[in-house]
PDB file of C-alpha atoms and ligand atoms in Angstrom:
ATOM      1  CA  MET G1451       0.000   0.000   0.000  1.00  0.00           C
ATOM      2  CA  ALA G1452       1.028   3.609  -0.464  1.00  0.00           C
ATOM      3  CA  HIS G1453       2.262   5.084   2.779  1.00  0.00           C
ATOM      4  CA  LEU G1454       0.112   7.442   4.826  1.00  0.00           C
ATOM      5  CA  ILE G1455       1.033  10.903   6.112  1.00  0.00           C
ATOM      6  CA  ALA G1456      -0.291  12.136   9.436  1.00  0.00           C
ATOM      7  CA  PRO G1457       0.646  15.772  10.168  1.00  0.00           C
ATOM      8  CA  SER G1458       0.852  16.409  13.907  1.00  0.00           C
ATOM      9  CA  VAL G1459      -1.411  19.285  14.933  1.00  0.00           C
ATOM     10  CA  LEU G1460       0.790  19.780  18.010  1.00  0.00           C
ATOM     11  CA  SER G1461       2.875  22.057  15.789  1.00  0.00           C
ATOM     12  CA  CYS G1462      -0.050  24.024  14.338  1.00  0.00           C
ATOM     13  CA  ASP G1463      -1.013  27.583  15.261  1.00  0.00           C
ATOM     14  CA  PHE G1464      -3.645  27.089  17.966  1.00  0.00           C
ATOM     15  CA  ALA G1465      -4.939  30.611  17.486  1.00  0.00           C
ATOM     16  CA  ASN G1466      -5.749  29.610  13.897  1.00  0.00           C
ATOM     17  CA  ILE G1467      -6.700  26.009  14.387  1.00  0.00           C
ATOM     18  CA  GLN G1468      -9.546  26.011  11.851  1.00  0.00           C
ATOM     19  CA  ARG G1469      -7.215  27.426   9.182  1.00  0.00           C
ATOM     20  CA  ASP G1470      -4.588  24.762   9.858  1.00  0.00           C
ATOM     21  CA  VAL G1471      -7.169  21.960   9.946  1.00  0.00           C
ATOM     22  CA  GLU G1472      -8.481  23.112   6.583  1.00  0.00           C
ATOM     23  CA  MET G1473      -4.947  23.225   5.200  1.00  0.00           C
ATOM     24  CA  ILE G1474      -4.619  19.530   6.129  1.00  0.00           C
ATOM     25  CA  ASN G1475      -8.100  18.774   4.693  1.00  0.00           C
ATOM     26  CA  ASN G1476      -7.029  20.297   1.388  1.00  0.00           C
ATOM     27  CA  SER G1477      -3.614  18.639   1.309  1.00  0.00           C
ATOM     28  CA  THR G1478      -2.554  15.113   0.337  1.00  0.00           C
ATOM     29  CA  ALA G1479      -2.335  14.149   4.035  1.00  0.00           C
ATOM     30  CA  ASP G1480      -4.270  11.063   5.104  1.00  0.00           C
ATOM     31  CA  TRP G1481      -4.876  11.576   8.826  1.00  0.00           C
ATOM     32  CA  PHE G1482      -4.684  14.162  11.591  1.00  0.00           C
ATOM     33  CA  HIS G1483      -2.191  13.127  14.286  1.00  0.00           C
ATOM     34  CA  VAL G1484      -3.442  14.453  17.627  1.00  0.00           C
ATOM     35  CA  ASP G1485      -1.025  14.370  20.607  1.00  0.00           C
ATOM     36  CA  ILE G1486      -2.481  14.222  24.108  1.00  0.00           C
ATOM     37  CA  MET G1487       0.007  14.802  26.959  1.00  0.00           C
ATOM     38  CA  ASP G1488      -0.853  14.798  30.659  1.00  0.00           C
ATOM     39  CA  GLY G1489       2.271  16.191  32.331  1.00  0.00           C
ATOM     40  CA  VAL G1490       2.669  12.854  34.191  1.00  0.00           C
ATOM     41  CA  PHE G1491       3.520  10.211  31.591  1.00  0.00           C
ATOM     42  CA  VAL G1492       5.516  12.841  29.704  1.00  0.00           C
ATOM     43  CA  PRO G1493       7.058  16.085  31.004  1.00  0.00           C
ATOM     44  CA  ASN G1494       4.698  18.314  29.033  1.00  0.00           C
ATOM     45  CA  MET G1495       0.983  19.029  28.649  1.00  0.00           C
ATOM     46  CA  SER G1496      -0.822  19.583  25.380  1.00  0.00           C
ATOM     47  CA  PHE G1497      -4.627  19.837  25.231  1.00  0.00           C
ATOM     48  CA  GLY G1498      -7.781  17.890  25.991  1.00  0.00           C
ATOM     49  CA  PHE G1499     -11.306  17.158  24.827  1.00  0.00           C
ATOM     50  CA  PRO G1500     -12.495  20.671  23.873  1.00  0.00           C
ATOM     51  CA  VAL G1501      -9.615  21.039  21.422  1.00  0.00           C
ATOM     52  CA  ILE G1502     -10.067  17.534  19.965  1.00  0.00           C
ATOM     53  CA  LYS G1503     -13.750  18.328  19.424  1.00  0.00           C
ATOM     54  CA  ALA G1504     -12.823  21.630  17.757  1.00  0.00           C
ATOM     55  CA  ILE G1505     -10.442  19.800  15.402  1.00  0.00           C
ATOM     56  CA  ASN G1506     -13.039  17.123  14.694  1.00  0.00           C
ATOM     57  CA  LYS G1507     -15.669  19.736  13.872  1.00  0.00           C
ATOM     58  CA  HIS G1508     -13.645  20.855  10.835  1.00  0.00           C
ATOM     59  CA  ALA G1509     -11.580  17.766   9.976  1.00  0.00           C
ATOM     60  CA  THR G1510     -12.616  15.703   6.968  1.00  0.00           C
ATOM     61  CA  LYS G1511      -9.982  13.002   7.535  1.00  0.00           C
ATOM     62  CA  PRO G1512      -9.553  10.451  10.359  1.00  0.00           C
ATOM     63  CA  LEU G1513      -8.228  11.553  13.758  1.00  0.00           C
ATOM     64  CA  ASP G1514      -5.213   9.494  14.821  1.00  0.00           C
ATOM     65  CA  VAL G1515      -5.058  10.205  18.554  1.00  0.00           C
ATOM     66  CA  HIS G1516      -1.784   9.465  20.368  1.00  0.00           C
ATOM     67  CA  LEU G1517      -2.262   9.278  24.136  1.00  0.00           C
ATOM     68  CA  MET G1518       0.805  10.112  26.200  1.00  0.00           C
ATOM     69  CA  ILE G1519      -1.096   9.761  29.458  1.00  0.00           C
ATOM     70  CA  VAL G1520      -1.267   7.430  32.442  1.00  0.00           C
ATOM     71  CA  ASN G1521      -4.518   5.527  33.065  1.00  0.00           C
ATOM     72  CA  PRO G1522      -5.908   5.897  29.543  1.00  0.00           C
ATOM     73  CA  ASP G1523      -8.654   3.360  30.303  1.00  0.00           C
ATOM     74  CA  GLN G1524     -10.793   5.840  32.190  1.00  0.00           C
ATOM     75  CA  TYR G1525     -11.092   8.155  29.148  1.00  0.00           C
ATOM     76  CA  ILE G1526     -11.613   5.715  26.275  1.00  0.00           C
ATOM     77  CA  GLN G1527     -15.301   6.479  25.761  1.00  0.00           C
ATOM     78  CA  GLN G1528     -14.643  10.223  25.920  1.00  0.00           C
ATOM     79  CA  PHE G1529     -11.999   9.952  23.207  1.00  0.00           C
ATOM     80  CA  ALA G1530     -14.478   8.039  21.057  1.00  0.00           C
ATOM     81  CA  ASP G1531     -17.155  10.672  21.692  1.00  0.00           C
ATOM     82  CA  ALA G1532     -14.701  13.461  20.819  1.00  0.00           C
ATOM     83  CA  GLY G1533     -14.231  11.950  17.355  1.00  0.00           C
ATOM     84  CA  SER G1534     -11.132   9.724  17.596  1.00  0.00           C
ATOM     85  CA  ASP G1535     -10.889   7.109  14.862  1.00  0.00           C
ATOM     86  CA  ILE G1536      -7.631   5.482  15.933  1.00  0.00           C
ATOM     87  CA  LEU G1537      -6.644   5.523  19.594  1.00  0.00           C
ATOM     88  CA  THR G1538      -3.032   4.708  20.451  1.00  0.00           C
ATOM     89  CA  VAL G1539      -1.902   4.045  24.004  1.00  0.00           C
ATOM     90  CA  HIS G1540       1.637   3.596  25.288  1.00  0.00           C
ATOM     91  CA  TYR G1541       2.812   0.108  26.228  1.00  0.00           C
ATOM     92  CA  GLU G1542       4.617   1.709  29.188  1.00  0.00           C
ATOM     93  CA  ALA G1543       1.384   3.263  30.541  1.00  0.00           C
ATOM     94  CA  CYS G1544      -0.816   0.144  30.404  1.00  0.00           C
ATOM     95  CA  PRO G1545      -0.356  -2.638  32.951  1.00  0.00           C
ATOM     96  CA  HIS G1546      -3.417  -4.398  31.479  1.00  0.00           C
ATOM     97  CA  LEU G1547      -2.717  -3.659  27.849  1.00  0.00           C
ATOM     98  CA  HIS G1548      -4.863  -6.476  26.450  1.00  0.00           C
ATOM     99  CA  ARG G1549      -7.902  -5.204  28.353  1.00  0.00           C
ATOM    100  CA  THR G1550      -7.212  -1.619  27.239  1.00  0.00           C
ATOM    101  CA  VAL G1551      -6.975  -2.682  23.590  1.00  0.00           C
ATOM    102  CA  GLN G1552     -10.256  -4.592  23.815  1.00  0.00           C
ATOM    103  CA  ALA G1553     -11.963  -1.555  25.381  1.00  0.00           C
ATOM    104  CA  ILE G1554     -10.730   0.714  22.567  1.00  0.00           C
ATOM    105  CA  LYS G1555     -12.135  -1.658  19.960  1.00  0.00           C
ATOM    106  CA  ALA G1556     -15.405  -2.096  21.873  1.00  0.00           C
ATOM    107  CA  ALA G1557     -15.778   1.702  21.745  1.00  0.00           C
ATOM    108  CA  GLY G1558     -15.646   1.497  17.933  1.00  0.00           C
ATOM    109  CA  MET G1559     -12.088   2.741  17.346  1.00  0.00           C
ATOM    110  CA  LYS G1560      -8.984   1.158  15.852  1.00  0.00           C
ATOM    111  CA  ALA G1561      -6.377   0.332  18.508  1.00  0.00           C
ATOM    112  CA  GLY G1562      -2.702   1.283  18.369  1.00  0.00           C
ATOM    113  CA  VAL G1563       0.152   0.614  20.778  1.00  0.00           C
ATOM    114  CA  ALA G1564       3.132   2.984  21.015  1.00  0.00           C
ATOM    115  CA  LEU G1565       6.632   2.024  22.140  1.00  0.00           C
ATOM    116  CA  ASN G1566       9.091   4.470  23.682  1.00  0.00           C
ATOM    117  CA  PRO G1567      12.625   4.392  22.246  1.00  0.00           C
ATOM    118  CA  HIS G1568      13.886   2.067  25.003  1.00  0.00           C
ATOM    119  CA  THR G1569      10.997  -0.438  24.811  1.00  0.00           C
ATOM    120  CA  SER G1570      11.620  -3.687  22.920  1.00  0.00           C
ATOM    121  CA  VAL G1571       9.408  -4.653  20.000  1.00  0.00           C
ATOM    122  CA  ASP G1572       9.249  -8.287  21.139  1.00  0.00           C
ATOM    123  CA  LEU G1573       7.098  -7.223  24.116  1.00  0.00           C
ATOM    124  CA  LEU G1574       4.252  -6.883  21.609  1.00  0.00           C
ATOM    125  CA  GLU G1575       4.327 -10.528  20.580  1.00  0.00           C
ATOM    126  CA  ASN G1576       1.348 -11.515  22.748  1.00  0.00           C
ATOM    127  CA  VAL G1577      -0.852  -8.636  21.643  1.00  0.00           C
ATOM    128  CA  ILE G1578       0.111  -8.256  17.989  1.00  0.00           C
ATOM    129  CA  ASN G1579      -2.967 -10.134  16.768  1.00  0.00           C
ATOM    130  CA  ASP G1580      -5.283  -7.856  18.732  1.00  0.00           C
ATOM    131  CA  ILE G1581      -4.083  -4.476  17.499  1.00  0.00           C
ATOM    132  CA  ASP G1582      -4.419  -2.440  14.318  1.00  0.00           C
ATOM    133  CA  MET G1583      -1.229  -0.391  14.531  1.00  0.00           C
ATOM    134  CA  VAL G1584       2.174  -0.185  16.202  1.00  0.00           C
ATOM    135  CA  LEU G1585       3.598   3.292  16.774  1.00  0.00           C
ATOM    136  CA  ILE G1586       7.372   3.387  17.016  1.00  0.00           C
ATOM    137  CA  MET G1587       8.555   6.526  18.798  1.00  0.00           C
ATOM    138  CA  SER G1588      11.655   7.924  17.128  1.00  0.00           C
ATOM    139  CA  VAL G1589      12.047  10.575  19.855  1.00  0.00           C
ATOM    140  CA  ASN G1590      11.310  10.480  23.562  1.00  0.00           C
ATOM    141  CA  PRO G1591       7.684  11.612  23.637  1.00  0.00           C
ATOM    142  CA  GLY G1592       6.687  14.992  25.016  1.00  0.00           C
ATOM    143  CA  PHE G1593       7.820  17.625  22.543  1.00  0.00           C
ATOM    144  CA  GLY G1594       7.817  18.427  18.867  1.00  0.00           C
ATOM    145  CA  GLY G1595      11.012  19.375  17.072  1.00  0.00           C
ATOM    146  CA  GLN G1596      13.387  16.817  18.602  1.00  0.00           C
ATOM    147  CA  LYS G1597      16.199  14.950  16.903  1.00  0.00           C
ATOM    148  CA  PHE G1598      15.407  11.614  15.229  1.00  0.00           C
ATOM    149  CA  ILE G1599      16.699   8.518  17.052  1.00  0.00           C
ATOM    150  CA  GLN G1600      18.252   6.329  14.379  1.00  0.00           C
ATOM    151  CA  ASN G1601      17.492   3.019  16.138  1.00  0.00           C
ATOM    152  CA  ALA G1602      13.828   3.500  15.186  1.00  0.00           C
ATOM    153  CA  CYS G1603      14.624   2.076  11.714  1.00  0.00           C
ATOM    154  CA  GLU G1604      15.823  -1.176  13.276  1.00  0.00           C
ATOM    155  CA  LYS G1605      12.665  -1.353  15.373  1.00  0.00           C
ATOM    156  CA  VAL G1606      10.485  -0.836  12.300  1.00  0.00           C
ATOM    157  CA  LYS G1607      12.212  -3.845  10.713  1.00  0.00           C
ATOM    158  CA  GLN G1608      11.507  -5.864  13.860  1.00  0.00           C
ATOM    159  CA  VAL G1609       7.801  -4.948  13.763  1.00  0.00           C
ATOM    160  CA  LYS G1610       7.705  -5.893  10.091  1.00  0.00           C
ATOM    161  CA  ALA G1611       9.192  -9.306  10.948  1.00  0.00           C
ATOM    162  CA  LEU G1612       6.603  -9.771  13.698  1.00  0.00           C
ATOM    163  CA  ARG G1613       3.850  -8.818  11.284  1.00  0.00           C
ATOM    164  CA  GLU G1614       5.058 -11.435   8.817  1.00  0.00           C
ATOM    165  CA  LYS G1615       5.455 -14.081  11.521  1.00  0.00           C
ATOM    166  CA  TYR G1616       1.840 -13.623  12.628  1.00  0.00           C
ATOM    167  CA  ASN G1617       0.495 -12.896   9.164  1.00  0.00           C
ATOM    168  CA  THR G1618      -1.362  -9.752  10.257  1.00  0.00           C
ATOM    169  CA  ASP G1619      -1.852  -6.507   8.360  1.00  0.00           C
ATOM    170  CA  ILE G1620      -1.094  -4.060  11.182  1.00  0.00           C
ATOM    171  CA  LEU G1621       0.091  -0.600  10.267  1.00  0.00           C
ATOM    172  CA  ILE G1622       3.574   0.559  11.318  1.00  0.00           C
ATOM    173  CA  GLU G1623       3.586   4.251  12.225  1.00  0.00           C
ATOM    174  CA  VAL G1624       6.624   6.284  13.229  1.00  0.00           C
ATOM    175  CA  ASP G1625       6.542   9.546  15.176  1.00  0.00           C
ATOM    176  CA  GLY G1626       9.282  12.064  15.931  1.00  0.00           C
ATOM    177  CA  GLY G1627      11.909  13.859  13.889  1.00  0.00           C
ATOM    178  CA  VAL G1628      10.426  12.793  10.565  1.00  0.00           C
ATOM    179  CA  ASN G1629      11.598  14.723   7.483  1.00  0.00           C
ATOM    180  CA  LEU G1630      12.280  13.728   3.877  1.00  0.00           C
ATOM    181  CA  ASP G1631      15.547  12.032   4.784  1.00  0.00           C
ATOM    182  CA  THR G1632      14.448  10.113   7.904  1.00  0.00           C
ATOM    183  CA  GLY G1633      11.079   9.444   6.284  1.00  0.00           C
ATOM    184  CA  LYS G1634      12.777   7.692   3.363  1.00  0.00           C
ATOM    185  CA  GLN G1635      14.839   5.553   5.722  1.00  0.00           C
ATOM    186  CA  LEU G1636      11.716   4.577   7.675  1.00  0.00           C
ATOM    187  CA  LEU G1637       9.745   3.670   4.558  1.00  0.00           C
ATOM    188  CA  ASP G1638      12.659   1.580   3.297  1.00  0.00           C
ATOM    189  CA  ALA G1639      12.628  -0.224   6.672  1.00  0.00           C
ATOM    190  CA  GLY G1640       8.920  -1.029   6.290  1.00  0.00           C
ATOM    191  CA  ALA G1641       6.996   1.830   7.928  1.00  0.00           C
ATOM    192  CA  ASN G1642       3.691   2.733   6.321  1.00  0.00           C
ATOM    193  CA  VAL G1643       2.490   5.747   8.342  1.00  0.00           C
ATOM    194  CA  LEU G1644       4.705   8.809   8.905  1.00  0.00           C
ATOM    195  CA  VAL G1645       3.841  11.456  11.499  1.00  0.00           C
ATOM    196  CA  ALA G1646       5.408  14.869  10.952  1.00  0.00           C
ATOM    197  CA  GLY G1647       4.931  17.985  13.058  1.00  0.00           C
ATOM    198  CA  SER G1648       7.592  20.660  12.944  1.00  0.00           C
ATOM    199  CA  PHE G1649       8.867  19.614   9.516  1.00  0.00           C
ATOM    200  CA  VAL G1650       5.430  20.415   8.084  1.00  0.00           C
ATOM    201  CA  PHE G1651       4.364  23.424  10.107  1.00  0.00           C
ATOM    202  CA  ASN G1652       7.762  25.172  10.227  1.00  0.00           C
ATOM    203  CA  SER G1653       8.128  24.956   6.467  1.00  0.00           C
ATOM    204  CA  ASP G1654       7.340  27.847   4.140  1.00  0.00           C
ATOM    205  CA  ASN G1655       4.625  25.877   2.375  1.00  0.00           C
ATOM    206  CA  PRO G1656       3.094  23.175   4.625  1.00  0.00           C
ATOM    207  CA  THR G1657       0.762  21.884   1.890  1.00  0.00           C
ATOM    208  CA  GLU G1658       3.686  21.324  -0.447  1.00  0.00           C
ATOM    209  CA  THR G1659       5.763  19.763   2.331  1.00  0.00           C
ATOM    210  CA  ILE G1660       2.985  17.235   2.965  1.00  0.00           C
ATOM    211  CA  THR G1661       2.945  16.383  -0.740  1.00  0.00           C
ATOM    212  CA  ARG G1662       6.715  15.925  -0.705  1.00  0.00           C
ATOM    213  CA  LEU G1663       6.423  13.512   2.240  1.00  0.00           C
ATOM    214  CA  LYS G1664       3.590  11.705   0.473  1.00  0.00           C
ATOM    215  CA  SER G1665       5.718  11.379  -2.681  1.00  0.00           C
ATOM    216  CA  ILE G1666       8.819   9.843  -1.042  1.00  0.00           C
TER     217      ILE G1666
HETATM  218  C1  DX5 O2232       6.072  13.919  20.341  1.00  0.00           C
HETATM  219  C2  DX5 O2232       4.768  13.772  19.606  1.00  0.00           C
HETATM  220  C3  DX5 O2232       4.892  13.973  18.168  1.00  0.00           C
HETATM  221  C4  DX5 O2232       5.330  15.331  17.743  1.00  0.00           C
HETATM  222  C5  DX5 O2232       6.226  15.127  16.547  1.00  0.00           C
HETATM  223  O1  DX5 O2232       5.929  13.500  21.638  1.00  0.00           O
HETATM  224  O2  DX5 O2232       4.210  12.496  19.835  1.00  0.00           O
HETATM  225  O3  DX5 O2232       3.709  13.583  17.466  1.00  0.00           O
HETATM  226  O4  DX5 O2232       4.281  16.202  17.389  1.00  0.00           O
HETATM  227  O5  DX5 O2232       6.819  16.312  16.245  1.00  0.00           O
HETATM  228  P1  DX5 O2232       8.069  16.404  15.249  1.00  0.00           P
HETATM  229  O6  DX5 O2232       7.610  15.884  13.937  1.00  0.00           O
HETATM  230  O7  DX5 O2232       8.361  17.877  15.244  1.00  0.00           O
HETATM  231  O8  DX5 O2232       9.168  15.585  15.860  1.00  0.00           O
HETATM  232 ZN1   ZN O2233       2.548  11.763  18.495  1.00  0.00          ZN
END
């Protein structure tokens, strides 16, 4: 399949959120990547339900919501109600990951599991058949604009091997420090969804930058 591009709205201009959402609607992007940070799981806070609902009101493409929060279970229904299509939780934040994944799917969303840079891919072996997507973090989560961690390419290859071993069609998404160069490396390794925040929104022409990422 052609790879998907998910611009991260964390890097958008929040005073002009409708304008930036419409830019993504009118671009070749596939999804909206929506980062939720609680100041506990990661050392930063982003935004909550009112902002997700505001994005969803204007968005014409799926919302790919990345939860960087502890205890995600208690909010699953609220994320569904706010318009999330794909809900990704962190392996490191979920002591009962299998239950969390089932609850996400029962709420009508696709389920993703994210791995921090230090977390081994093989820990997913017993849940790989239950999930729709693996999100490999190529930075330590919490901030946009960080430097790409090269080991992410190796981890993408490991997820691809796991996918083949279990004959599933899970998506492999990568998040953090993605640009044309790192994006190419990740696609060569087997990734099929690229998240990009600062590379898109700090560029002179975000629409064109999205098309360039889509055309790698
Ligand atoms: C980081 C977030 C990312 C972030 C990526 O914790 O999960 O989605 O927006 O930003 P860039 O592309 O600037 O690294
Ligand atoms: Zn993210």
